[in-house]
PDB file of C-alpha atoms in Angstrom:
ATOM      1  CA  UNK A  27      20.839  49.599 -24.187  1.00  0.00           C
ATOM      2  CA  UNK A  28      23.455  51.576 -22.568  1.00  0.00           C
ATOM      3  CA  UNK A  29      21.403  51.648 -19.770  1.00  0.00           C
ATOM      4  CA  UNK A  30      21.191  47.958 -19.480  1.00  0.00           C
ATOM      5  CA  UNK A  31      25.053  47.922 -19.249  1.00  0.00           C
ATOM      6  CA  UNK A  32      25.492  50.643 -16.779  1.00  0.00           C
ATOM      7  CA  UNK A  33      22.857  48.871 -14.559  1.00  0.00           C
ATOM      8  CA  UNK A  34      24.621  45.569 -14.845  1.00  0.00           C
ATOM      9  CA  UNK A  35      27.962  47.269 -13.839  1.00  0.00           C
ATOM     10  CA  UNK A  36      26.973  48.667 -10.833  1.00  0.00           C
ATOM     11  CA  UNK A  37      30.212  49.719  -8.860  1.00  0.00           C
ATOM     12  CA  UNK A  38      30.909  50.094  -5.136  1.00  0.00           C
ATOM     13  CA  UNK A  39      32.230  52.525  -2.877  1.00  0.00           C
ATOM     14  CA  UNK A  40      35.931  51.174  -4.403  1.00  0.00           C
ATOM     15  CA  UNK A  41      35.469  51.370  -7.922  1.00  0.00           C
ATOM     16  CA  UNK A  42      34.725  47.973  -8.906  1.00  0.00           C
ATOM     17  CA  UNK A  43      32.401  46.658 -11.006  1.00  0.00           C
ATOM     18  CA  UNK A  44      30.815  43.184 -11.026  1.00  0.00           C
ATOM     19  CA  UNK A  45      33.147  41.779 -13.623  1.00  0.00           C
ATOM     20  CA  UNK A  46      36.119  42.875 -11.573  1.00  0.00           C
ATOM     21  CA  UNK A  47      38.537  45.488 -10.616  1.00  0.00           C
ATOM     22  CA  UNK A  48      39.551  48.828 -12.833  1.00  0.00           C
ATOM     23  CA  UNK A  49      42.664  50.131 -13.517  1.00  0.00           C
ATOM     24  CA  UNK A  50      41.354  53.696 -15.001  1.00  0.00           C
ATOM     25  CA  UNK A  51      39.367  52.738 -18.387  1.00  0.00           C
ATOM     26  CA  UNK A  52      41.015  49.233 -17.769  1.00  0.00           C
ATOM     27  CA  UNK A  53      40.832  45.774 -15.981  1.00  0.00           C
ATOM     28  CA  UNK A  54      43.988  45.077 -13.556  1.00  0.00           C
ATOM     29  CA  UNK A  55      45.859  41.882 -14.678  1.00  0.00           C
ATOM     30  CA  UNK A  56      46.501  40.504 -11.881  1.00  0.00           C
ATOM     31  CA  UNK A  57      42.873  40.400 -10.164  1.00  0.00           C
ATOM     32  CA  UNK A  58      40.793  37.450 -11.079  1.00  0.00           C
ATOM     33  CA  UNK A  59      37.517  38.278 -11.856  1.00  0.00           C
ATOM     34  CA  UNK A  60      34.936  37.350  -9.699  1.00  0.00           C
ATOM     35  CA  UNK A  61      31.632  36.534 -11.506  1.00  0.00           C
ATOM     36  CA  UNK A  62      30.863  36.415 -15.120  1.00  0.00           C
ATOM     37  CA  UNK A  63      30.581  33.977 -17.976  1.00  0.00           C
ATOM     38  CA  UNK A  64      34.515  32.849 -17.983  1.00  0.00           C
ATOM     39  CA  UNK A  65      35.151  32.852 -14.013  1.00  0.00           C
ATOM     40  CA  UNK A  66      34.708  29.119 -13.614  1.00  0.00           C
ATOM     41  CA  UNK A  67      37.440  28.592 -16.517  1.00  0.00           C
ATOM     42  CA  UNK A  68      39.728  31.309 -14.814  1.00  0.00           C
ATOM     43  CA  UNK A  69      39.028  29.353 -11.483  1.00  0.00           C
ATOM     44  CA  UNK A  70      39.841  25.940 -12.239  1.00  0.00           C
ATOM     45  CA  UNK A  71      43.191  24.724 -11.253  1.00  0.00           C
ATOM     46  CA  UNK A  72      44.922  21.933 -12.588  1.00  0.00           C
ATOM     47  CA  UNK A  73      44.946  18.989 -10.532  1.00  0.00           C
ATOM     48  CA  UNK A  74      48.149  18.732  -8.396  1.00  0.00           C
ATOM     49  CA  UNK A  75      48.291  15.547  -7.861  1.00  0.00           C
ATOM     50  CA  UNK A  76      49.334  14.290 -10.636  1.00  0.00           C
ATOM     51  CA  UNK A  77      48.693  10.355 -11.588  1.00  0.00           C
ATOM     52  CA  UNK A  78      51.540   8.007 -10.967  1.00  0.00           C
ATOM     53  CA  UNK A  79      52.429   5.957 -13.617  1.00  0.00           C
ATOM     54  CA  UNK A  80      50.940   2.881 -13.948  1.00  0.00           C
ATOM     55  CA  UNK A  81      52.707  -0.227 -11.947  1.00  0.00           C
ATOM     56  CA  UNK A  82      54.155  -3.271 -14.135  1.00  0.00           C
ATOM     57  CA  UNK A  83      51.607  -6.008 -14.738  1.00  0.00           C
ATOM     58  CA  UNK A  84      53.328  -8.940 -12.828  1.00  0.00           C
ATOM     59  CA  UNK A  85      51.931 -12.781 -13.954  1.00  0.00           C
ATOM     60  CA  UNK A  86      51.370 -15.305 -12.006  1.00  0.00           C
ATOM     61  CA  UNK A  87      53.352 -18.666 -12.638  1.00  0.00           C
ATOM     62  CA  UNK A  88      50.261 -20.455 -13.239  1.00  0.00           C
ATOM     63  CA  UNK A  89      49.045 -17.434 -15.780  1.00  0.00           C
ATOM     64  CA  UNK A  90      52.423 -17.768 -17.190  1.00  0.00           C
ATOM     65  CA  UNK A  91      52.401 -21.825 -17.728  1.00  0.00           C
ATOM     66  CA  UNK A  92      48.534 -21.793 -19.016  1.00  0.00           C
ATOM     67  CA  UNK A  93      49.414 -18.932 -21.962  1.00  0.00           C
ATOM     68  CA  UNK A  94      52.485 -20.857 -22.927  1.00  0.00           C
ATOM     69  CA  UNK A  95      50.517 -24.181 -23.177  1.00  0.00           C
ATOM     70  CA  UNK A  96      48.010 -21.779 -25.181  1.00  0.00           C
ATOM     71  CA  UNK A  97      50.850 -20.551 -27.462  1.00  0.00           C
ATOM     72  CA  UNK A  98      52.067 -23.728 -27.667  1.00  0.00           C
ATOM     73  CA  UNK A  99      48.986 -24.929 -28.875  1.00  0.00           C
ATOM     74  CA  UNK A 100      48.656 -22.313 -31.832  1.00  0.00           C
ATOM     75  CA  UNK A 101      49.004 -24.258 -35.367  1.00  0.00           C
ATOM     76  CA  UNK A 102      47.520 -22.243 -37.816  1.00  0.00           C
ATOM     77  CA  UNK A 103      48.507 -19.086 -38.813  1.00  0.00           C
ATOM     78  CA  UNK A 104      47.210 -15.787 -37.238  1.00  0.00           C
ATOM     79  CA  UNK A 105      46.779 -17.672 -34.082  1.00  0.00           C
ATOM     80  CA  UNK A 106      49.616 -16.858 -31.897  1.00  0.00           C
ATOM     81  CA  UNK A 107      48.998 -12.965 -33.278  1.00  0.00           C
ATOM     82  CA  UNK A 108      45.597 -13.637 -32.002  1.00  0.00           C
ATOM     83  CA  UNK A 109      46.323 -14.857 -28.437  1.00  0.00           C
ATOM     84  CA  UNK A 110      48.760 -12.366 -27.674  1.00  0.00           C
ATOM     85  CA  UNK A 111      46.602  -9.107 -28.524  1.00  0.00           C
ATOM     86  CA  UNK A 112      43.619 -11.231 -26.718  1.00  0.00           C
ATOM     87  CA  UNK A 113      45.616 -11.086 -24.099  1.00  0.00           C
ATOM     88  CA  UNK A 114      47.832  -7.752 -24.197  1.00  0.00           C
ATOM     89  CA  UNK A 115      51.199  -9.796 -24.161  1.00  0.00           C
ATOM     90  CA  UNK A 116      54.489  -9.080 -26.539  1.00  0.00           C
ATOM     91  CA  UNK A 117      56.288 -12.160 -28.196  1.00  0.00           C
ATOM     92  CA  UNK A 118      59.420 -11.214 -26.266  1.00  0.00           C
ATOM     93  CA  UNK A 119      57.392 -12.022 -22.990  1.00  0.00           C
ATOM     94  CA  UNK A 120      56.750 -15.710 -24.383  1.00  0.00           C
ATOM     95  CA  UNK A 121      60.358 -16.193 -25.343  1.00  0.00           C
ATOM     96  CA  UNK A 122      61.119 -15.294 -21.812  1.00  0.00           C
ATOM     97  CA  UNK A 123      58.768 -17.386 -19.845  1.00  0.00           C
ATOM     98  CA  UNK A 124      59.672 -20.018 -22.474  1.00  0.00           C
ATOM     99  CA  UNK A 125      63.521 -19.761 -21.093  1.00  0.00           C
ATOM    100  CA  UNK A 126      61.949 -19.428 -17.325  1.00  0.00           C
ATOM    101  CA  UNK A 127      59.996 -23.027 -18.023  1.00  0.00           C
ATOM    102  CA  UNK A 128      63.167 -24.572 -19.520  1.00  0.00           C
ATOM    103  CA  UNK A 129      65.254 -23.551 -16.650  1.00  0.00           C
ATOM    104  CA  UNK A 130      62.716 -24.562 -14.046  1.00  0.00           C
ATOM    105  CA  UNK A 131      62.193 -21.687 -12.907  1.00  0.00           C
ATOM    106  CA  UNK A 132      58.187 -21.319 -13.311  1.00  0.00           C
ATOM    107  CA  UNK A 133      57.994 -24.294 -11.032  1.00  0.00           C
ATOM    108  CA  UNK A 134      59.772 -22.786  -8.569  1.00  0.00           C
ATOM    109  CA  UNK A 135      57.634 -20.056  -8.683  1.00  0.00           C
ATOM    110  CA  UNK A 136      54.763 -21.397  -7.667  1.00  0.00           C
ATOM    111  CA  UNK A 137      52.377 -19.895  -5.343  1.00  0.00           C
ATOM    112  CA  UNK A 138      52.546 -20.882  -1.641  1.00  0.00           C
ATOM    113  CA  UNK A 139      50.315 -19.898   0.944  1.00  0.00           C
ATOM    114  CA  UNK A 140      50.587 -16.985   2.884  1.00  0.00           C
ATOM    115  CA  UNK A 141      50.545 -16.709   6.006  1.00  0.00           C
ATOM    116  CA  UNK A 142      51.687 -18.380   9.256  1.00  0.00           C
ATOM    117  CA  UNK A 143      52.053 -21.996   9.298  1.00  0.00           C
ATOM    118  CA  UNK A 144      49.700 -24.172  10.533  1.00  0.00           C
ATOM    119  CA  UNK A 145      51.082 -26.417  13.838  1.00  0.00           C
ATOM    120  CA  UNK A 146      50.588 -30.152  13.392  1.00  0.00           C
ATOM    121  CA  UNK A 147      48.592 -31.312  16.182  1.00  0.00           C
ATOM    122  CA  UNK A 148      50.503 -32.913  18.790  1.00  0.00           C
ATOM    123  CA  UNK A 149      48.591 -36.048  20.019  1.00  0.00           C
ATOM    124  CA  UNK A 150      50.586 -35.568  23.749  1.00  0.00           C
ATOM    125  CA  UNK A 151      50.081 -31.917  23.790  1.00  0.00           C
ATOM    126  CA  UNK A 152      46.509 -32.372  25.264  1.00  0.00           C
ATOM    127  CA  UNK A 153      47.431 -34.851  27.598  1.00  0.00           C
ATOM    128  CA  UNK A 154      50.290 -32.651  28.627  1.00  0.00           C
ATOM    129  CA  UNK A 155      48.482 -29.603  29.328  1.00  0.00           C
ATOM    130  CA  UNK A 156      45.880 -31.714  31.459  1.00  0.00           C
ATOM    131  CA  UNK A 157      48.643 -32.814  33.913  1.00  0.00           C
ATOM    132  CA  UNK A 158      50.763 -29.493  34.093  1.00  0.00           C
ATOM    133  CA  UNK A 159      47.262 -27.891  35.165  1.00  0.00           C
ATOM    134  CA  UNK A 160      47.156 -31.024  37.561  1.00  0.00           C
ATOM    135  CA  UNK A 161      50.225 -30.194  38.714  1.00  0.00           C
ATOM    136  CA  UNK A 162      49.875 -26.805  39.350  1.00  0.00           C
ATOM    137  CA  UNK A 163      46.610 -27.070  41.619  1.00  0.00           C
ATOM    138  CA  UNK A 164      48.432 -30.226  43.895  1.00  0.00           C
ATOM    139  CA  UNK A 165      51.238 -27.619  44.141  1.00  0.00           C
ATOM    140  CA  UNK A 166      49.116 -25.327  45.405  1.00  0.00           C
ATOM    141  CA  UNK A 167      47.268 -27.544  47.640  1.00  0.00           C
ATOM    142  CA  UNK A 168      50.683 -28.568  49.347  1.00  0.00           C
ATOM    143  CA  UNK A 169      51.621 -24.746  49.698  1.00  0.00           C
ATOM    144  CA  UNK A 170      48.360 -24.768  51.633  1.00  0.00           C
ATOM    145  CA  UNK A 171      48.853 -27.586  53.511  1.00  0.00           C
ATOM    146  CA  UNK A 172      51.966 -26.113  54.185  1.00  0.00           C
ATOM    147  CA  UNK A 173      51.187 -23.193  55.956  1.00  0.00           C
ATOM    148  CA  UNK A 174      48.433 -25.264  57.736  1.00  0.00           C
ATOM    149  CA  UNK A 175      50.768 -27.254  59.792  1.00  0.00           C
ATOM    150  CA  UNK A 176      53.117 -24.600  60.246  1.00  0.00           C
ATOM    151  CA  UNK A 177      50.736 -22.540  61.568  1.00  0.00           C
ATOM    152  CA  UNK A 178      49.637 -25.494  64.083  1.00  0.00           C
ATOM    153  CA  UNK A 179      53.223 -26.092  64.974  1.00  0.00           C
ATOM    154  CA  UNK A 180      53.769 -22.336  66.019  1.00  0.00           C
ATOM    155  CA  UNK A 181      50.220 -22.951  67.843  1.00  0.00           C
ATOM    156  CA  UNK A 182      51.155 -25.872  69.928  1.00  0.00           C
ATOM    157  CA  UNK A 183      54.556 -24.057  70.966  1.00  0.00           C
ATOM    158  CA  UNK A 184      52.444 -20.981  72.067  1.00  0.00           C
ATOM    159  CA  UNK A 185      50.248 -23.219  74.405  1.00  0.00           C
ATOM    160  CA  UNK A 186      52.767 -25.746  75.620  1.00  0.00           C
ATOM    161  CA  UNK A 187      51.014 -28.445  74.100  1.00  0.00           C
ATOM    162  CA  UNK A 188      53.877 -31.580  73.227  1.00  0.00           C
ATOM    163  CA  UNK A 189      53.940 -32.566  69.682  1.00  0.00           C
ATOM    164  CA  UNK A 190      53.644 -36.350  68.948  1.00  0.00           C
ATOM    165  CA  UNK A 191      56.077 -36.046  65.526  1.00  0.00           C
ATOM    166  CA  UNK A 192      57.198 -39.138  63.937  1.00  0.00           C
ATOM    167  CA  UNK A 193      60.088 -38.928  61.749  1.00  0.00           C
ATOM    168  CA  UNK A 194      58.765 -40.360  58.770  1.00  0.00           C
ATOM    169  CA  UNK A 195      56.037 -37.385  58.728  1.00  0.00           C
ATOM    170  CA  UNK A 196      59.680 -34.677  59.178  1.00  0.00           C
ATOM    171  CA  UNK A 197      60.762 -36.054  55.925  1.00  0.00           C
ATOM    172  CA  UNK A 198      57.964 -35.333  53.628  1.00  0.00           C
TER     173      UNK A 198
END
């Protein structure tokens, strides 16, 4: 048997054995062993994240006005007991949604939609947009038009050649 256990502690060249490192007739304190029957309890850290605590349950208006219609509903005995544990509720969270609906408040608090808001359609805006992208291509077909008879004016002064100008076409 003893041979069993000296062949199961074989050392190295350091002095260890397999279930860790000696001190003399001793295991050192500080060393973790490395293998054995307890090394995945020695190895297992706790967690360091550590779970937040849970956020507060926040109700809806409509959640709110539908359990008080509920409560309010309650005739017999028992019942109101049964709706809130049904539902996980205290009785000091009906007697303050109770205040909330008396005050107005839960109406207020209706949901609205998120988001951005949606643009009514303009019945113009269409017809606007067509004629500013008119605009912009007859703007651009004068610029053209433009440079055209420039560039013939500068070509009939190079070759000598008289214009016939009226003075109604100067104005435009």
């Amino acid at each position: 048997m003893r041979k069993i256990k000296k062949e199961h502690r074989k050392t190295n060249d350091q002095g260890t054995s397999a279930m860790g490192t000696m001190e003399g007739a001793r295991r050192a304190t500080g060393i973790v062993p490395m293998a054995g029957a307890s090394a995945h309890l020695v190895n297992s850290a706790p967690d360091p994240e550590v779970p937040e605590k849970k956020p507060r349950r926040t109700f809806t208006a409509k959640y709110k006005l539908r359990i008080l219609a509920e409560a309010d509903a309650c005739t017999q005995p028992g019942q109101m007991g049964a709706l809130l544990r049904r539902e996980g509720l205290y009785s000091s969270n009906l007697t303050t949604w109770r205040q909330q609906r008396e005050k107005g408040i839960l109406k207020a608090m209706t949901p609205k939609k998120r988001g951005r808001k949606r643009k009514q359609a303009n019945p113009l805006a269409k017809r606007v947009a067509q004629l500013e992208k008119e605009n912009r291509r007859l703007q651009q077909k004068l610029k053209k038009a433009d440079l055209i008879i420039e560039a013939q004016k500068k070509m009939s002064e190079i070759l000598g050649i008289a214009q016939n100008l009226d003075e109604s076409d100067e104005s435009i």
